[in-house]
Short mmCIF file of C-alpha atoms in Angstrom, two decimals:
data_model
loop_
_atom_site.label_atom_id
_atom_site.label_comp_id
_atom_site.label_asym_id
_atom_site.label_seq_id
_atom_site.Cartn_x
_atom_site.Cartn_y
_atom_site.Cartn_z
CA MET A 1 0.17 0.24 0.08
CA GLN A 2 2.78 2.80 0.53
CA ASN A 3 4.13 1.93 -2.74
CA PHE A 4 0.79 3.03 -4.07
CA LEU A 5 0.11 6.00 -1.83
CA ILE A 6 3.77 7.36 -2.66
CA SER A 7 3.83 6.67 -6.37
CA GLY A 8 0.64 5.82 -7.49
CA VAL A 9 1.35 2.45 -9.07
CA CYS A 10 -0.42 -0.60 -7.77
CA GLN A 11 2.53 -3.60 -7.73
CA PRO A 12 2.20 -7.02 -8.55
CA ARG A 13 1.71 -9.43 -6.01
CA ARG A 14 4.56 -11.37 -4.71
CA GLY A 15 3.29 -14.08 -2.42
CA ASN A 16 5.08 -13.73 0.87
CA GLY A 17 8.10 -12.04 -0.42
CA GLY A 18 8.88 -8.19 0.02
CA PHE A 19 9.41 -5.48 -2.74
CA GLY A 20 12.68 -4.26 -1.80
CA ARG A 21 15.26 -7.05 -1.39
CA VAL A 22 15.88 -10.66 -2.54
CA PRO A 23 15.46 -13.25 -0.64
CA SER A 24 13.11 -11.70 1.97
CA GLN A 25 10.13 -14.65 2.21
CA ALA A 26 9.72 -17.89 3.77
CA PHE A 27 11.13 -21.15 2.29
CA ALA A 28 9.58 -24.58 2.60
CA CYS A 29 12.19 -26.68 4.26
CA SER A 30 11.89 -30.35 4.09
CA ASP A 31 9.93 -30.29 7.49
CA GLY A 32 8.46 -26.87 8.29
CA ASP A 33 8.78 -23.29 6.56
CA ILE A 34 11.29 -20.77 7.45
CA PHE A 35 11.60 -16.85 6.97
CA VAL A 36 14.83 -15.30 5.44
CA VAL A 37 16.22 -12.23 4.44
CA ALA A 38 19.44 -11.45 2.90
CA ALA A 39 19.10 -7.42 2.78
CA THR A 40 22.98 -6.60 2.49
CA GLN A 41 25.47 -7.82 0.44
CA LYS A 42 27.70 -9.82 3.35
CA GLN A 43 24.43 -11.64 4.28
CA TRP A 44 24.32 -12.01 1.07
CA THR A 45 27.41 -13.89 0.98
CA SER A 46 26.86 -16.26 4.42
CA LEU A 47 23.75 -17.06 2.82
CA VAL A 48 25.06 -18.59 -0.42
CA LYS A 49 28.27 -19.96 1.24
CA ILE A 50 25.91 -21.98 3.43
CA LEU A 51 23.78 -23.33 0.71
CA SER A 52 26.90 -24.39 -0.88
CA ARG A 53 26.47 -22.56 -3.76
CA PRO A 54 29.21 -19.35 -3.52
CA GLU A 55 29.62 -18.99 -6.62
CA LEU A 56 25.79 -17.23 -6.83
CA ALA A 57 27.71 -14.57 -4.96
CA ASP A 58 30.00 -13.46 -8.12
CA ASP A 59 26.90 -14.88 -10.77
CA PRO A 60 26.22 -11.57 -12.78
CA ASP A 61 22.42 -12.12 -12.78
CA PHE A 62 22.84 -12.10 -8.71
CA ALA A 63 25.64 -10.39 -7.61
CA THR A 64 24.03 -7.33 -6.53
CA VAL A 65 20.50 -6.21 -5.13
CA SER A 66 19.27 -5.11 -8.47
CA ALA A 67 20.13 -8.06 -9.87
CA ARG A 68 18.93 -10.34 -7.27
CA ILE A 69 15.46 -8.22 -7.72
CA ALA A 70 15.42 -8.32 -11.69
CA ASN A 71 16.57 -12.05 -11.54
CA ARG A 72 13.99 -12.34 -9.05
CA ASP A 73 12.01 -15.60 -10.19
CA ARG A 74 14.97 -17.67 -11.43
CA LEU A 75 16.88 -16.89 -7.95
CA LEU A 76 14.22 -18.22 -5.82
CA GLU A 77 13.65 -21.49 -7.65
CA ILE A 78 17.28 -22.47 -6.70
CA LEU A 79 16.75 -21.47 -3.56
CA ARG A 80 13.62 -23.08 -2.61
CA ALA A 81 15.14 -26.58 -3.94
CA ILE A 82 17.79 -25.91 -1.64
CA PHE A 83 16.23 -25.22 1.74
CA LEU A 84 13.67 -28.13 0.94
CA SER A 85 16.70 -30.59 0.74
CA LYS A 86 16.99 -30.40 4.81
CA PRO A 87 14.92 -29.25 7.94
CA ALA A 88 14.16 -25.99 9.14
CA ALA A 89 15.52 -26.26 12.07
CA HIS A 90 19.46 -26.97 10.41
CA TRP A 91 18.74 -23.81 8.62
CA VAL A 92 18.16 -21.70 11.21
CA ALA A 93 21.09 -22.55 12.98
CA GLU A 94 23.21 -22.44 10.24
CA LEU A 95 22.18 -18.46 9.06
CA GLU A 96 21.82 -17.45 12.90
CA SER A 97 25.05 -18.38 13.17
CA ALA A 98 26.68 -16.20 10.13
CA ASP A 99 24.27 -13.31 11.14
CA VAL A 100 21.58 -13.99 8.48
CA PRO A 101 18.37 -13.26 9.52
CA ALA A 102 16.17 -16.52 9.44
CA SER A 103 12.81 -17.93 11.86
#
């Protein structure tokens, strides 16, 4: 609603994800869901290391905030598959230890 009030533009629905950062949303895990936010470049780099996909940090399609937003759908497809591979408690513990917000 804020975006509409400020810009007059009605944004498309994003499900449980936000507009400003990617990822910033819920992900299904093998036994439940978690919410993950990688708002900063440091958090993004930590996230992809934890996910055993460090090459994503340097991929031009995902290397910057604006690139991740532009390639949101493809990135989320990759992340969803990874998060499904292990239980929520595993991911939360790993992410929290690296200062990546998750719950």
